[in-house]
Coordinates of C-alpha atoms and ligand atoms in Angstrom, one line a residue:
M502 CA 20.9 22.7 14.0
F503 CA 19.0 19.4 13.8
S504 CA 15.9 19.8 16.0
R505 CA 14.1 17.0 17.8
L506 CA 11.1 19.3 17.9
V507 CA 10.2 19.0 14.2
N508 CA 7.4 21.6 14.4
K509 CA 9.7 24.2 16.0
S510 CA 12.2 24.2 13.3
K511 CA 13.1 27.0 10.9
A512 CA 11.8 25.3 7.8
W513 CA 8.6 24.3 9.5
H514 CA 8.0 28.0 10.5
K515 CA 8.8 29.1 7.0
L516 CA 6.1 26.8 5.7
K517 CA 3.6 27.9 8.2
S518 CA 4.0 31.6 7.2
H519 CA 4.1 30.6 3.5
Y520 CA 0.7 28.9 4.0
K521 CA -0.8 32.0 5.4
S522 CA 0.0 34.0 2.3
F523 CA -0.8 31.1 0.0
R524 CA -4.0 29.5 1.3
K525 CA -6.3 31.6 -0.9
V526 CA -4.4 31.1 -4.1
E527 CA -6.4 29.3 -6.8
M528 CA -4.7 26.7 -8.9
R529 CA -6.7 27.8 -12.0
D530 CA -5.0 31.3 -11.6
L531 CA -1.6 29.7 -11.3
F532 CA -2.2 27.7 -14.5
A533 CA -3.4 30.8 -16.3
R534 CA -0.3 32.8 -15.3
D535 CA 2.3 30.2 -16.1
S536 CA 2.1 28.2 -19.3
E537 CA 5.1 26.1 -18.1
R538 CA 3.4 25.0 -14.9
A539 CA 2.7 21.4 -16.0
A540 CA 6.3 21.0 -17.3
R541 CA 7.7 22.6 -14.1
F542 CA 5.8 20.2 -11.9
T543 CA 6.1 16.9 -13.8
E544 CA 8.7 14.2 -13.3
K545 CA 9.5 11.2 -15.6
F546 CA 10.5 7.8 -14.4
G547 CA 12.4 6.3 -17.3
D548 CA 10.0 5.6 -20.2
T549 CA 7.4 3.8 -18.0
M550 CA 5.9 6.5 -15.7
I551 CA 5.1 10.2 -15.6
V552 CA 4.1 11.9 -12.4
D553 CA 2.3 15.2 -13.0
Y554 CA 1.9 17.0 -9.7
S555 CA 1.1 20.4 -11.1
K556 CA -2.5 20.2 -9.9
N557 CA -1.4 20.7 -6.4
R558 CA -1.8 23.9 -4.3
I559 CA 1.8 24.8 -4.6
N560 CA 4.2 27.1 -6.3
A561 CA 7.9 27.0 -6.7
K562 CA 8.4 28.6 -3.3
T563 CA 6.2 25.9 -1.6
M564 CA 8.4 23.2 -3.1
E565 CA 11.6 25.0 -2.1
Y566 CA 10.4 25.3 1.5
L567 CA 9.3 21.7 1.6
M568 CA 12.6 20.5 0.3
N569 CA 14.3 22.8 2.9
L570 CA 12.3 20.9 5.5
A571 CA 13.4 17.6 4.1
R572 CA 17.0 18.7 4.2
E573 CA 16.6 20.1 7.7
R574 CA 15.4 16.6 8.7
R575 CA 18.6 15.2 7.1
L576 CA 16.6 13.1 4.7
E577 CA 19.5 12.4 2.4
D578 CA 21.5 10.8 5.3
K579 CA 18.4 8.9 6.4
I580 CA 18.0 7.4 2.9
K581 CA 21.6 6.3 3.0
S582 CA 21.1 4.9 6.4
M583 CA 18.2 2.7 5.3
F584 CA 20.0 1.3 2.3
R585 CA 23.1 0.7 4.3
G586 CA 21.2 -1.5 6.7
D587 CA 21.4 0.6 9.8
K588 CA 18.9 -0.5 12.5
I589 CA 16.4 2.3 11.8
N590 CA 13.5 0.2 13.2
I591 CA 14.6 1.4 16.6
T592 CA 11.8 -0.1 18.7
E593 CA 12.6 -3.6 17.4
N594 CA 16.3 -2.9 16.9
R595 CA 16.1 -4.1 13.3
A596 CA 17.5 -3.1 9.9
V597 CA 15.0 -2.3 7.3
L598 CA 16.2 -3.9 4.1
H599 CA 13.3 -4.8 1.8
T600 CA 15.5 -2.9 -0.7
A601 CA 18.1 -5.7 -0.4
L602 CA 15.6 -8.1 -1.9
R603 CA 15.7 -6.2 -5.2
N604 CA 19.3 -5.2 -5.0
R605 CA 20.5 -5.7 -8.6
S606 CA 23.8 -3.9 -8.1
G607 CA 25.9 -7.1 -7.5
K608 CA 27.2 -5.3 -4.4
P609 CA 27.0 -6.9 -0.9
V610 CA 24.5 -5.7 1.7
L611 CA 25.7 -6.1 5.3
V612 CA 23.6 -6.9 8.3
N613 CA 25.7 -7.3 11.5
G614 CA 28.8 -7.5 9.3
R615 CA 27.4 -10.4 7.2
D616 CA 26.5 -10.1 3.5
I617 CA 22.9 -11.1 3.2
M618 CA 22.8 -11.3 -0.6
P619 CA 23.8 -15.0 -0.9
E620 CA 20.9 -16.0 1.4
I621 CA 18.5 -13.9 -0.6
E622 CA 19.7 -15.3 -3.9
A623 CA 19.4 -18.9 -2.5
V624 CA 15.8 -18.3 -1.5
Y625 CA 15.1 -16.9 -5.0
A626 CA 16.7 -19.9 -6.6
K627 CA 14.5 -22.2 -4.5
M628 CA 11.4 -20.2 -5.4
R629 CA 12.4 -20.4 -9.1
R630 CA 12.8 -24.2 -8.9
F631 CA 9.6 -24.8 -6.9
S632 CA 7.4 -22.4 -8.8
E633 CA 8.6 -23.9 -12.1
D634 CA 8.1 -27.5 -10.8
V635 CA 4.5 -26.6 -9.9
R636 CA 3.8 -24.7 -13.1
F637 CA 5.1 -27.4 -15.3
G638 CA 3.6 -30.3 -13.3
R639 CA 6.9 -31.7 -12.0
F640 CA 5.9 -31.2 -8.3
K641 CA 2.6 -33.1 -8.2
G642 CA 0.0 -33.6 -5.5
H643 CA -0.1 -36.8 -3.3
T644 CA -2.2 -38.7 -5.8
G645 CA 0.0 -37.7 -8.8
K646 CA -2.3 -34.9 -10.1
K647 CA -1.0 -31.5 -11.2
L648 CA -1.4 -28.8 -8.6
V649 CA -3.5 -26.1 -10.3
N650 CA -5.2 -24.4 -7.3
I651 CA -2.8 -22.2 -5.3
V652 CA -4.2 -21.0 -2.0
N653 CA -2.3 -18.4 -0.1
I654 CA -3.2 -18.4 3.6
G655 CA -2.0 -15.3 5.3
I656 CA -3.1 -11.9 6.6
G657 CA -1.9 -8.3 6.5
G658 CA 1.4 -8.1 4.7
S659 CA 1.3 -11.9 4.2
D660 CA -1.9 -11.5 2.2
L661 CA -2.3 -8.0 0.8
G662 CA 0.9 -7.9 -1.2
P663 CA 0.6 -11.2 -3.0
F664 CA -3.2 -10.7 -3.4
M665 CA -2.8 -7.2 -4.9
V666 CA 0.1 -8.2 -7.1
T667 CA -1.4 -11.4 -8.5
E668 CA -4.6 -9.5 -9.3
A669 CA -2.6 -6.7 -10.9
L670 CA -0.7 -9.2 -13.0
K671 CA -3.6 -11.4 -13.9
K672 CA -2.9 -11.0 -17.6
Y673 CA 0.4 -12.8 -17.0
W674 CA -1.1 -15.8 -15.1
M675 CA -0.2 -19.2 -16.5
K676 CA -3.2 -20.8 -18.2
G677 CA -4.8 -23.5 -16.0
I678 CA -3.4 -22.1 -12.7
N679 CA -5.8 -20.4 -10.3
C680 CA -4.9 -18.4 -7.2
Y681 CA -7.0 -18.0 -4.1
F682 CA -6.4 -16.0 -0.9
I683 CA -7.7 -16.8 2.5
S684 CA -7.0 -14.2 5.1
N685 CA -10.0 -13.4 7.4
V686 CA -10.5 -15.7 10.4
D687 CA -14.2 -15.6 9.5
G688 CA -14.9 -19.2 8.6
T689 CA -16.8 -18.0 5.6
A690 CA -13.4 -17.0 4.0
C691 CA -12.2 -20.6 4.3
A692 CA -15.5 -22.3 3.4
E693 CA -16.1 -20.3 0.3
V694 CA -12.6 -21.1 -1.1
L695 CA -12.6 -24.8 -0.1
N696 CA -16.0 -25.3 -1.5
K697 CA -14.6 -24.6 -5.0
L698 CA -11.5 -26.8 -4.7
D699 CA -10.5 -30.4 -5.2
P700 CA -7.9 -31.5 -2.5
E701 CA -6.0 -33.5 -5.1
T702 CA -5.1 -30.5 -7.1
T703 CA -4.7 -27.9 -4.4
L704 CA -1.5 -26.4 -3.0
F705 CA -1.7 -24.4 0.3
I706 CA 0.9 -21.8 1.0
V707 CA 0.9 -20.8 4.6
A708 CA 2.4 -17.3 4.7
S709 CA 3.3 -15.8 8.0
K710 CA 6.4 -14.0 9.0
T711 CA 6.0 -14.9 12.7
F712 CA 3.9 -18.1 12.2
T713 CA 2.0 -17.2 15.3
T714 CA -0.8 -15.1 13.8
I715 CA -4.0 -16.6 15.1
E716 CA -6.0 -15.9 12.0
T717 CA -3.5 -17.6 9.7
L718 CA -2.9 -20.6 11.9
T719 CA -6.6 -21.1 12.4
N720 CA -7.2 -21.0 8.7
A721 CA -4.2 -23.2 8.0
R722 CA -5.4 -25.8 10.5
T723 CA -8.9 -25.9 8.9
C724 CA -7.4 -26.3 5.5
R725 CA -5.0 -29.0 6.7
K726 CA -7.9 -30.9 8.3
W727 CA -9.9 -30.6 5.0
L728 CA -6.9 -32.1 3.1
V729 CA -6.1 -34.8 5.6
D730 CA -9.8 -35.9 5.8
A731 CA -9.8 -36.3 2.0
L732 CA -6.3 -37.7 1.3
G733 CA -4.8 -38.7 4.7
E734 CA -1.9 -37.4 6.8
P735 CA 1.0 -38.2 4.3
A736 CA -0.6 -35.9 1.8
V737 CA 0.5 -32.8 3.8
A738 CA 4.1 -33.0 2.5
K739 CA 2.8 -32.6 -1.1
H740 CA 0.1 -30.0 -0.5
F741 CA 1.5 -27.6 2.2
V742 CA 4.4 -25.2 2.1
A743 CA 5.3 -22.4 4.5
L744 CA 6.7 -18.9 4.0
S745 CA 8.2 -17.7 7.3
T746 CA 11.1 -16.4 9.4
N747 CA 10.2 -18.9 12.1
E748 CA 11.4 -22.5 11.4
E749 CA 10.5 -23.7 14.9
E750 CA 6.8 -22.8 14.6
V751 CA 6.7 -24.1 11.0
K752 CA 7.9 -27.5 12.2
K753 CA 5.5 -27.5 15.2
F754 CA 2.7 -26.9 12.7
G755 CA 3.7 -30.1 10.9
I756 CA 5.3 -28.6 7.7
N757 CA 8.7 -30.1 6.8
P758 CA 11.3 -27.3 6.8
E759 CA 12.3 -28.5 3.3
N760 CA 9.0 -27.1 2.2
M761 CA 9.7 -23.8 3.9
F762 CA 10.8 -20.7 2.1
E763 CA 12.7 -18.4 4.4
F764 CA 12.8 -14.7 4.9
W765 CA 14.3 -12.5 7.6
D766 CA 13.4 -10.0 10.3
F767 CA 14.9 -7.2 8.3
V768 CA 11.9 -7.5 5.9
G769 CA 8.7 -6.0 7.5
G770 CA 5.4 -7.7 6.8
R771 CA 4.0 -4.9 4.8
Y772 CA 7.3 -4.8 2.7
S773 CA 7.5 -8.5 2.2
V774 CA 5.9 -9.1 -1.2
W775 CA 9.4 -9.0 -2.7
S776 CA 10.4 -11.9 -0.5
A777 CA 9.3 -15.6 -0.3
I778 CA 5.9 -14.1 0.6
G779 CA 5.6 -13.5 -3.2
L780 CA 5.6 -17.3 -3.9
S781 CA 2.0 -17.3 -5.1
V782 CA 2.9 -14.5 -7.5
A783 CA 5.9 -16.5 -8.8
I784 CA 3.7 -19.5 -9.4
A785 CA 1.0 -17.5 -11.1
V786 CA 3.1 -15.3 -13.3
G787 CA 6.4 -17.2 -13.4
M788 CA 9.7 -16.3 -11.8
D789 CA 10.9 -14.3 -14.8
N790 CA 8.0 -11.9 -14.4
F791 CA 8.7 -11.8 -10.6
D792 CA 12.3 -10.8 -11.5
K793 CA 11.0 -8.0 -13.7
M794 CA 9.0 -6.7 -10.8
L795 CA 12.2 -6.7 -8.7
D796 CA 13.9 -4.9 -11.6
G797 CA 11.3 -2.2 -11.6
A798 CA 11.5 -1.8 -7.8
Y799 CA 15.3 -1.6 -8.0
A800 CA 15.1 1.1 -10.7
M801 CA 12.9 3.1 -8.3
D802 CA 15.3 2.4 -5.4
E803 CA 18.1 3.8 -7.5
H804 CA 16.1 6.8 -8.5
F805 CA 15.2 7.4 -4.8
R806 CA 18.8 6.9 -3.7
T807 CA 20.4 9.1 -6.3
A808 CA 18.0 11.8 -7.7
P809 CA 18.2 15.2 -6.2
L810 CA 15.3 15.8 -3.8
E811 CA 13.7 18.4 -6.1
H812 CA 13.4 15.7 -8.8
N813 CA 12.9 12.7 -6.6
I814 CA 9.4 11.3 -7.2
P815 CA 8.9 9.6 -3.8
V816 CA 10.3 12.6 -2.0
I817 CA 8.0 15.0 -4.0
L818 CA 4.9 12.9 -3.3
A819 CA 5.8 12.6 0.4
M820 CA 6.5 16.3 0.8
L821 CA 3.2 17.2 -0.9
G822 CA 1.5 15.0 1.7
I823 CA 3.3 16.8 4.4
W824 CA 2.2 20.1 3.0
Y825 CA -1.5 19.1 3.1
N826 CA -1.3 17.2 6.4
N827 CA 0.7 19.5 8.5
F828 CA 0.2 22.9 7.0
M829 CA -3.2 22.9 5.3
G830 CA -4.9 20.6 7.9
I831 CA -5.9 18.0 5.4
H832 CA -5.5 14.6 7.0
R833 CA -6.7 12.2 4.3
Y834 CA -6.0 11.2 0.8
A835 CA -7.4 8.9 -1.8
V836 CA -5.7 6.6 -4.3
I837 CA -7.7 6.0 -7.4
P838 CA -6.3 3.5 -9.9
Y839 CA -8.1 3.8 -13.2
D840 CA -7.3 0.2 -14.0
Q841 CA -9.3 -2.8 -13.0
Y842 CA -6.2 -4.9 -12.4
L843 CA -5.1 -2.4 -9.8
Q844 CA -8.3 -2.4 -7.9
Y845 CA -6.7 -3.8 -4.7
L846 CA -3.9 -1.3 -4.7
P847 CA -5.7 1.1 -2.3
S848 CA -6.2 -1.8 0.3
Y849 CA -2.5 -2.7 0.0
L850 CA -1.5 1.0 0.4
Q851 CA -3.8 1.3 3.4
Q852 CA -1.6 -1.2 5.3
L853 CA 1.6 0.2 3.9
D854 CA 0.8 3.8 4.8
M855 CA -1.4 3.6 7.9
E856 CA 0.4 0.8 9.7
S857 CA 3.7 2.5 9.0
N858 CA 2.8 6.1 9.9
G859 CA -0.2 5.8 12.2
K860 CA 2.0 6.7 15.2
F861 CA 1.8 9.3 18.0
V862 CA 5.1 8.7 19.7
D863 CA 8.3 9.8 18.0
I864 CA 11.6 8.0 17.9
N865 CA 12.7 9.7 21.2
G866 CA 9.7 8.3 23.0
E867 CA 8.0 11.7 23.1
I868 CA 4.3 12.3 22.2
V869 CA 4.3 14.2 18.9
K870 CA 2.8 17.7 18.8
Y871 CA 1.9 17.6 15.1
D872 CA -0.2 15.3 12.9
T873 CA 1.3 12.2 11.5
G874 CA -0.1 9.6 9.1
P875 CA -3.2 10.5 7.1
V876 CA -6.3 8.3 6.5
L877 CA -6.0 6.6 3.1
F878 CA -8.9 5.3 1.1
G879 CA -9.7 4.6 -2.5
G880 CA -11.1 2.3 -5.1
A881 CA -11.0 1.7 -8.8
G882 CA -12.1 4.4 -11.2
T883 CA -14.5 4.9 -12.9
N884 CA -16.6 3.0 -10.2
V885 CA -15.7 5.4 -7.4
Q886 CA -16.9 8.4 -9.5
H887 CA -20.3 7.0 -8.9
S888 CA -19.8 6.5 -5.1
F889 CA -17.6 8.8 -3.1
F890 CA -16.6 11.4 -5.7
Q891 CA -19.6 13.6 -4.9
L892 CA -17.8 14.4 -1.6
I893 CA -14.4 14.9 -3.3
H894 CA -15.9 17.4 -5.7
Q895 CA -18.4 19.3 -3.5
G896 CA -17.9 18.1 0.1
T897 CA -16.6 20.4 2.8
E898 CA -13.6 18.1 3.2
I899 CA -10.7 18.4 0.8
V900 CA -9.3 15.0 -0.3
P901 CA -6.1 15.1 -2.4
C902 CA -6.2 12.3 -4.9
D903 CA -3.6 10.1 -6.6
F904 CA -4.9 9.1 -10.0
I905 CA -3.1 6.2 -11.5
V906 CA -3.8 5.1 -15.0
P907 CA -2.0 3.2 -17.8
A908 CA -1.9 4.8 -21.2
I909 CA -2.1 1.3 -22.8
S910 CA -4.6 -1.3 -21.6
H911 CA -4.1 -5.0 -21.7
N912 CA -7.6 -5.2 -23.0
E913 CA -8.0 -2.7 -25.8
I914 CA -11.6 -3.6 -26.5
G915 CA -13.6 -1.1 -28.6
D916 CA -13.2 2.4 -27.1
H917 CA -13.3 1.3 -23.5
H918 CA -9.8 2.5 -22.7
E919 CA -10.3 5.9 -24.3
I920 CA -13.4 6.4 -22.3
L921 CA -11.5 5.4 -19.1
L922 CA -8.6 7.8 -19.9
A923 CA -11.0 10.6 -20.8
N924 CA -12.6 10.1 -17.4
V925 CA -9.5 10.1 -15.3
L926 CA -8.1 13.2 -17.1
A927 CA -11.4 15.0 -16.7
Q928 CA -11.5 14.3 -12.9
G929 CA -8.2 16.0 -12.4
E930 CA -9.2 18.9 -14.5
A931 CA -12.6 19.3 -12.8
L932 CA -11.2 19.1 -9.3
M933 CA -8.6 21.7 -10.1
K934 CA -10.7 24.2 -12.1
G935 CA -14.1 23.8 -10.5
K936 CA -17.0 25.8 -11.8
T937 CA -17.9 29.3 -10.4
V938 CA -21.5 30.2 -9.6
K939 CA -21.4 32.6 -12.5
E940 CA -20.3 29.8 -14.9
A941 CA -23.0 27.6 -13.5
A942 CA -25.6 30.3 -14.1
E943 CA -24.4 30.8 -17.6
E944 CA -24.6 27.1 -18.3
L945 CA -28.2 27.0 -16.9
K946 CA -29.1 29.9 -19.1
K947 CA -27.8 28.2 -22.2
A948 CA -29.8 25.1 -21.3
G949 CA -32.9 27.3 -21.4
K950 CA -33.7 27.4 -17.7
S951 CA -36.0 30.1 -16.3
K952 CA -34.6 33.0 -14.2
E953 CA -36.0 31.5 -11.0
E954 CA -34.6 28.1 -11.8
I955 CA -31.1 29.6 -12.5
E956 CA -31.2 31.6 -9.2
F957 CA -32.2 28.5 -7.3
L958 CA -29.9 26.0 -9.0
K959 CA -26.7 27.9 -9.6
K960 CA -25.0 27.3 -6.3
F961 CA -25.9 23.6 -6.3
K962 CA -24.3 23.3 -9.7
S963 CA -21.1 25.2 -8.8
F964 CA -17.8 23.5 -7.8
S965 CA -15.3 25.3 -5.6
G966 CA -12.4 23.7 -7.4
N967 CA -8.8 24.2 -6.2
R968 CA -8.9 20.5 -5.1
P969 CA -5.5 18.8 -5.5
S970 CA -4.5 15.7 -7.4
N971 CA -1.5 13.9 -8.7
T972 CA -1.7 12.1 -12.0
I973 CA 0.5 9.0 -12.2
L974 CA 0.5 8.0 -15.8
L975 CA 1.9 4.5 -16.5
K976 CA 2.8 3.2 -19.9
K977 CA 1.2 -0.1 -19.1
V978 CA 0.6 -2.2 -16.0
D979 CA 3.4 -4.7 -16.4
P980 CA 5.6 -6.4 -13.8
Y981 CA 8.4 -3.8 -14.1
T982 CA 6.1 -0.8 -13.8
L983 CA 4.2 -2.4 -11.0
G984 CA 7.4 -3.0 -9.1
A985 CA 8.4 0.6 -9.5
L986 CA 5.0 1.9 -8.5
I987 CA 4.9 -0.1 -5.2
A988 CA 8.5 0.9 -4.4
M989 CA 7.6 4.5 -5.1
Y990 CA 4.9 4.4 -2.4
E991 CA 7.1 2.5 0.0
H992 CA 9.7 5.3 -0.2
K993 CA 7.1 8.0 0.0
V994 CA 5.9 6.5 3.3
F995 CA 9.5 6.3 4.5
V996 CA 10.1 9.9 3.8
Q997 CA 7.1 11.0 5.7
G998 CA 8.1 8.9 8.7
I999 CA 11.5 10.7 8.6
I1000 CA 9.9 14.1 8.5
W1001 CA 7.6 13.2 11.4
N1002 CA 10.5 11.6 13.3
I1003 CA 8.6 8.4 13.9
D1004 CA 9.5 4.7 13.6
S1005 CA 7.6 3.7 10.4
F1006 CA 8.6 0.0 10.7
D1007 CA 6.9 -1.3 13.9
Q1008 CA 3.2 -1.8 14.4
M1009 CA 2.6 -1.9 18.1
G1010 CA -0.9 -0.4 17.7
V1011 CA -2.3 -3.7 16.5
E1012 CA -1.2 -5.6 19.7
L1013 CA -3.8 -4.4 22.3
G1014 CA -6.8 -5.5 20.4
K1015 CA -5.2 -8.9 19.7
K1016 CA -4.4 -9.4 23.4
L1017 CA -7.9 -8.4 24.5
A1018 CA -9.4 -10.9 22.0
L1019 CA -7.4 -13.6 23.6
N1020 CA -9.1 -12.8 27.0
I1021 CA -12.6 -12.8 25.4
L1022 CA -12.2 -15.9 23.4
P1023 CA -12.3 -18.4 26.4
E1024 CA -15.2 -16.4 27.8
L1025 CA -17.2 -17.1 24.6
Q1026 CA -16.0 -20.6 24.2
N1027 CA -16.9 -21.6 27.8
N1028 CA -20.0 -19.4 28.2
V1029 CA -18.4 -17.6 31.2
Y1030 CA -21.0 -15.4 33.0
E1031 CA -18.6 -13.8 35.5
L1032 CA -17.2 -11.0 33.3
H1033 CA -14.8 -8.2 34.3
H1034 CA -14.8 -5.9 31.3
D1035 CA -16.4 -2.5 31.1
S1036 CA -20.2 -2.6 31.1
S1037 CA -20.6 -2.3 27.4
T1038 CA -18.2 -5.2 26.6
N1039 CA -19.8 -7.3 29.3
A1040 CA -23.3 -6.7 27.9
L1041 CA -22.2 -7.4 24.4
I1042 CA -20.5 -10.8 25.4
K1043 CA -23.7 -11.7 27.2
A1044 CA -25.9 -10.7 24.2
V1045 CA -23.7 -12.9 22.0
Q1046 CA -24.0 -15.8 24.4
N1047 CA -27.8 -15.4 24.5
F1048 CA -28.1 -15.3 20.7
R1049 CA -25.9 -18.4 20.4
R1050 CA -27.7 -20.4 23.1
Ligands
LIG1150 O1 -1.3 -6.6 11.7 C1 -0.1 -6.8 12.3 C2 0.8 -7.7 11.5 O2 2.0 -7.9 12.3 C3 1.3 -7.1 10.1 O3 2.3 -6.1 10.2 C4 1.6 -8.3 9.4 O4 1.7 -8.0 8.0 C5 0.5 -9.2 9.8 O5 0.2 -8.9 11.1 C6 0.7 -10.7 9.6 O6 1.8 -11.1 10.3 P1 2.4 -12.5 10.0 O7 3.0 -12.5 8.7 O8 3.5 -12.7 11.1 O9 1.4 -13.6 10.2

């Protein structure tokens, strides 16, 4: 029977007892015993991606029990439910349909009985027209100059998606077009971008689902003033467009709704790069490439919707995460793209994963009695090998890693890419195999060290190994593959939310801090001395006031 108490279920108990008998098993022994292990635990996604998950602390039984848990949680029904447009974002009573944005099936998608595909297509047609007009100089600035500086003003999902994707696809940028991103309310973010730009050639894209986010509106007002000071009020119509669900607020801000690109409340902020929020991407790389990204995401959607759980890449990755998080007590993981273009992927995934699954109340309103979303961090390889990899290899914390690397680089200069590839493959091998104290001693002996030196150094030079990683090998970082990769992680996060019985699509945790900031703001602006916070906050406000006096 379906159990509300996830961690009291049969499959959960089975995994718990499996862990007891499995926790000491070494991956290097599993590899030695089974020459087919890599093939057994590798999945292919068309001819663009290979996911090797054989370097995980699993065997066939582990995967079987994990898939039993997924089935017990009725994952297959929940997947259908999301694609069908059921209101699975229960706290906000909304459908979750970022998948409709890349629906290439030609079939309708219904929300409240209405097919939403024509509206989606209409916005894409408008994005195509506008992005091409900007790219080819048909939509000009107020003084008749070509708009070559594209500034996206947004934060969270209205920044991280387009920022990460434009960087990832830099090789596809139109020559002469430059993209900038202003997100932080820190005036430095605005100042540093504006200092580089000429108002006559700058297009501002104000990206905000709600159009009420204080950071974005503050930055947008500053940029508007900068433009109006230089070119006068009438210039706004030619230099500002808005991406939003909120026409009223867009009008209030002074942007003509004709210059607004709409999206809808069934698209969550962190899932919105596929929507009008991707306008900066479309201008930089062209709508044809944007379409290819949608094609890749659609292909991953189809895989996720139809592949059996045992061969379903997002499901496999999700259930491995569940294994570590809920049975092995490992509450963190790292995403390490070995590709400079993907350097911002970890930041993007931080919002996707941690804003979605950082929840302690389940969908029934009960406090959960098990761990939910892990801490995600990461950075580009090989750089991170020279920063936090020491801990990943020899620390007392186990950090499962996702290594992402393209086989073919956009910049095949000398032997750079072979060196990069050799490094990523070596990391997975080293983490899995480790090096025993005996092996370390032998190596020291070979290097001619004295007996005393060997005795002293051998433990420092040993590696416990048995540290998990997935290797996600891409053919190349192109729009199609990038679309598939992002969709893969979206679905992974969705699956974990289903297992944990939480609403992965709200973000109420960010509200409290926002509200308290609104209390403190006037106290700082007006130098209020009568303060009613806790003693620490009171003292800090006073210290700020004193410094600024
Ligand atoms: O941080 C909370 C959040 O609501 C995110 O989910 C969202 O991506 C971001 O703020 C920006 O919101 P908006 O697009 O409405 O400005």
